[in-house]
PDB file of C-alpha atoms in Angstrom:
ATOM      1  CA  MET A 792       0.771 -95.602  11.458  1.00 64.00           C
ATOM      2  CA  LYS A 793       0.780 -92.254  13.244  1.00 68.00           C
ATOM      3  CA  ASN A 794      -2.624 -91.413  11.741  1.00 65.00           C
ATOM      4  CA  LYS A 795      -4.074 -94.704  12.979  1.00 64.00           C
ATOM      5  CA  ILE A 796      -2.911 -94.000  16.545  1.00 64.00           C
ATOM      6  CA  VAL A 797      -4.473 -90.534  16.410  1.00 52.00           C
ATOM      7  CA  LEU A 798      -7.745 -91.976  15.078  1.00 55.00           C
ATOM      8  CA  VAL A 799      -7.837 -94.600  17.838  1.00 54.00           C
ATOM      9  CA  LEU A 800      -7.177 -91.938  20.503  1.00 54.00           C
ATOM     10  CA  VAL A 801      -9.919 -89.718  19.075  1.00 52.00           C
ATOM     11  CA  ALA A 802     -12.352 -92.660  19.049  1.00 54.00           C
ATOM     12  CA  VAL A 803     -11.534 -93.575  22.655  1.00 50.00           C
ATOM     13  CA  MET A 804     -11.912 -89.958  23.802  1.00 58.00           C
ATOM     14  CA  THR A 805     -15.241 -89.668  21.970  1.00 52.00           C
ATOM     15  CA  ILE A 806     -16.590 -92.826  23.606  1.00 53.00           C
ATOM     16  CA  PHE A 807     -15.422 -91.610  27.028  1.00 50.00           C
ATOM     17  CA  ALA A 808     -17.033 -88.189  26.515  1.00 48.00           C
ATOM     18  CA  MET A 809     -20.321 -89.718  25.409  1.00 47.00           C
ATOM     19  CA  SER A 810     -20.469 -92.175  28.292  1.00 45.00           C
ATOM     20  CA  SER A 811     -19.876 -89.429  30.862  1.00 48.00           C
ATOM     21  CA  CYS A 812     -22.966 -87.576  29.564  1.00 51.00           C
ATOM     22  CA  VAL A 813     -25.246 -90.570  29.987  1.00 54.00           C
ATOM     23  CA  SER A 814     -27.502 -90.333  33.028  1.00 61.00           C
ATOM     24  CA  LYS A 815     -27.402 -93.141  35.556  1.00 83.00           C
ATOM     25  CA  HIS A 816     -30.601 -95.087  36.030  1.00 87.00           C
ATOM     26  CA  PHE A 817     -31.712 -96.018  39.539  1.00 93.00           C
ATOM     27  CA  ASP A 818     -34.232 -98.705  40.439  1.00 93.00           C
ATOM     28  CA  GLU A 819     -37.257 -96.888  41.871  1.00 92.00           C
ATOM     29  CA  GLU A 820     -38.279-100.054  43.730  1.00 95.00           C
ATOM     30  CA  LEU A 821     -35.266 -99.480  45.985  1.00 96.00           C
ATOM     31  CA  LEU A 822     -36.629 -96.039  46.872  1.00 96.00           C
ATOM     32  CA  VAL A 823     -39.913 -97.389  48.245  1.00 97.00           C
ATOM     33  CA  GLY A 824     -39.790 -97.480  52.055  1.00 97.00           C
ATOM     34  CA  LYS A 825     -39.049 -95.295  55.060  1.00 98.00           C
ATOM     35  CA  TRP A 826     -35.804 -93.309  55.238  1.00 98.00           C
ATOM     36  CA  GLN A 827     -34.248 -91.337  58.109  1.00 98.00           C
ATOM     37  CA  LYS A 828     -31.759 -88.485  58.423  1.00 97.00           C
ATOM     38  CA  GLY A 829     -31.448 -87.440  62.063  1.00 97.00           C
ATOM     39  CA  THR A 830     -34.962 -86.600  63.270  1.00 97.00           C
ATOM     40  CA  GLU A 831     -36.260 -86.204  59.711  1.00 97.00           C
ATOM     41  CA  TYR A 832     -38.205 -89.016  58.019  1.00 97.00           C
ATOM     42  CA  TRP A 833     -39.248 -89.578  54.410  1.00 97.00           C
ATOM     43  CA  ARG A 834     -41.584 -92.362  53.329  1.00 98.00           C
ATOM     44  CA  TYR A 835     -41.790 -93.240  49.644  1.00 97.00           C
ATOM     45  CA  ASP A 836     -44.789 -95.410  48.747  1.00 97.00           C
ATOM     46  CA  ASP A 837     -45.025 -97.639  45.666  1.00 96.00           C
ATOM     47  CA  ASP A 838     -47.906 -95.571  44.221  1.00 97.00           C
ATOM     48  CA  GLN A 839     -45.448 -92.641  43.851  1.00 97.00           C
ATOM     49  CA  THR A 840     -46.814 -90.742  46.818  1.00 97.00           C
ATOM     50  CA  GLY A 841     -44.987 -90.132  50.032  1.00 97.00           C
ATOM     51  CA  TYR A 842     -44.900 -88.341  53.362  1.00 97.00           C
ATOM     52  CA  THR A 843     -42.269 -86.388  55.238  1.00 96.00           C
ATOM     53  CA  TRP A 844     -42.071 -85.313  58.869  1.00 96.00           C
ATOM     54  CA  ASP A 845     -39.536 -84.089  61.402  1.00 97.00           C
ATOM     55  CA  GLU A 846     -39.829 -85.290  64.974  1.00 96.00           C
ATOM     56  CA  SER A 847     -37.766 -82.329  66.216  1.00 96.00           C
ATOM     57  CA  ASP A 848     -40.730 -80.145  65.144  1.00 95.00           C
ATOM     58  CA  ASP A 849     -43.004 -82.371  67.268  1.00 95.00           C
ATOM     59  CA  VAL A 850     -44.540 -83.856  64.100  1.00 93.00           C
ATOM     60  CA  ASP A 851     -45.120 -87.585  63.748  1.00 94.00           C
ATOM     61  CA  GLU A 852     -46.050 -89.758  60.786  1.00 94.00           C
ATOM     62  CA  SER A 853     -49.802 -89.216  61.272  1.00 94.00           C
ATOM     63  CA  GLU A 854     -49.284 -85.455  60.737  1.00 94.00           C
ATOM     64  CA  ALA A 855     -46.805 -85.769  57.862  1.00 95.00           C
ATOM     65  CA  GLN A 856     -46.737 -83.562  54.780  1.00 94.00           C
ATOM     66  CA  MET A 857     -47.775 -85.357  51.596  1.00 94.00           C
ATOM     67  CA  PHE A 858     -45.785 -85.299  48.375  1.00 96.00           C
ATOM     68  CA  SER A 859     -45.710 -87.161  45.077  1.00 97.00           C
ATOM     69  CA  TRP A 860     -42.506 -88.343  43.480  1.00 97.00           C
ATOM     70  CA  THR A 861     -40.989 -89.597  40.245  1.00 97.00           C
ATOM     71  CA  LEU A 862     -37.565 -91.067  39.589  1.00 96.00           C
ATOM     72  CA  GLN A 863     -36.432 -90.895  35.979  1.00 95.00           C
ATOM     73  CA  GLY A 864     -32.821 -91.803  35.324  1.00 94.00           C
ATOM     74  CA  SER A 865     -30.985 -89.943  38.054  1.00 95.00           C
ATOM     75  CA  THR A 866     -33.604 -87.184  38.461  1.00 96.00           C
ATOM     76  CA  LEU A 867     -35.749 -87.379  41.582  1.00 97.00           C
ATOM     77  CA  THR A 868     -38.688 -84.979  41.456  1.00 97.00           C
ATOM     78  CA  GLN A 869     -40.872 -84.340  44.487  1.00 97.00           C
ATOM     79  CA  LYS A 870     -44.063 -82.267  44.461  1.00 96.00           C
ATOM     80  CA  HIS A 871     -44.992 -81.126  47.960  1.00 94.00           C
ATOM     81  CA  TYR A 872     -48.635 -80.338  48.652  1.00 91.00           C
ATOM     82  CA  MET A 873     -49.127 -77.413  51.053  1.00 86.00           C
ATOM     83  CA  GLU A 874     -52.221 -77.677  53.256  1.00 79.00           C
ATOM     84  CA  ILE A 875     -52.653 -74.011  54.096  1.00 79.00           C
ATOM     85  CA  SER A 876     -52.288 -72.459  50.646  1.00 79.00           C
ATOM     86  CA  SER A 877     -53.247 -75.498  48.540  1.00 80.00           C
ATOM     87  CA  SER A 878     -50.145 -74.855  46.447  1.00 90.00           C
ATOM     88  CA  VAL A 879     -47.701 -77.388  45.043  1.00 92.00           C
ATOM     89  CA  VAL A 880     -43.973 -76.879  45.546  1.00 92.00           C
ATOM     90  CA  PRO A 881     -41.773 -78.877  43.160  1.00 95.00           C
ATOM     91  CA  LYS A 882     -38.261 -79.912  44.189  1.00 95.00           C
ATOM     92  CA  VAL A 883     -35.773 -81.570  41.844  1.00 96.00           C
ATOM     93  CA  TYR A 884     -32.722 -83.529  42.981  1.00 97.00           C
ATOM     94  CA  LYS A 885     -29.943 -85.527  41.364  1.00 97.00           C
ATOM     95  CA  MET A 886     -29.766 -89.084  42.681  1.00 97.00           C
ATOM     96  CA  VAL A 887     -26.214 -89.951  43.708  1.00 96.00           C
ATOM     97  CA  MET A 888     -26.658 -93.358  45.362  1.00 97.00           C
ATOM     98  CA  LEU A 889     -29.575 -95.677  45.976  1.00 97.00           C
ATOM     99  CA  THR A 890     -29.093 -99.054  47.608  1.00 96.00           C
ATOM    100  CA  SER A 891     -31.286-101.187  49.844  1.00 96.00           C
ATOM    101  CA  THR A 892     -29.869 -99.332  52.886  1.00 97.00           C
ATOM    102  CA  THR A 893     -28.608 -95.925  51.687  1.00 97.00           C
ATOM    103  CA  LEU A 894     -30.216 -93.032  49.817  1.00 97.00           C
ATOM    104  CA  VAL A 895     -28.121 -90.055  48.703  1.00 98.00           C
ATOM    105  CA  TYR A 896     -29.306 -87.203  46.506  1.00 97.00           C
ATOM    106  CA  GLU A 897     -28.242 -83.617  46.008  1.00 97.00           C
ATOM    107  CA  ASP A 898     -29.754 -80.266  45.214  1.00 95.00           C
ATOM    108  CA  GLU A 899     -27.447 -79.060  42.465  1.00 91.00           C
ATOM    109  CA  LYS A 900     -28.764 -75.490  42.675  1.00 92.00           C
ATOM    110  CA  ILE A 901     -27.588 -74.956  46.239  1.00 94.00           C
ATOM    111  CA  HIS A 902     -24.908 -77.678  46.298  1.00 93.00           C
ATOM    112  CA  VAL A 903     -26.345 -79.579  49.265  1.00 96.00           C
ATOM    113  CA  ARG A 904     -26.197 -83.368  49.564  1.00 97.00           C
ATOM    114  CA  TYR A 905     -28.725 -85.355  51.613  1.00 97.00           C
ATOM    115  CA  THR A 906     -27.939 -88.823  52.998  1.00 98.00           C
ATOM    116  CA  PHE A 907     -30.606 -91.121  54.458  1.00 98.00           C
ATOM    117  CA  THR A 908     -30.645 -94.605  55.972  1.00 98.00           C
ATOM    118  CA  ARG A 909     -33.488 -97.081  55.457  1.00 98.00           C
ATOM    119  CA  VAL A 910     -35.391 -97.688  58.693  1.00 97.00           C
ATOM    120  CA  ASP A 911     -38.111-100.176  57.680  1.00 81.00           C
TER     121      ASP A 911
END
């Protein structure tokens, strides 16, 4: 009897450990749209391109910086295209929450979390 209890506990702990390693999957259709954090705006288009601008820098949507994006599981990857140097700067984030009104992701390297609200 004691062995059976130990086996059941080991099985439950194994299932719990395996499920905690599984990446969450977010619906990329929820990401498409315009998002705001203060004076900063991010627009994700359904063709996996997007634009970002900050009105505090006197930049509007017509002058926005272009990027491409992918969302796989909980990994959001953005590739920013620099106009001056023609270089591409990749940025990788972990998606924390994505609903029809709220977008939250974090940069795990520098431990910073970004929260946006849908504005369109």
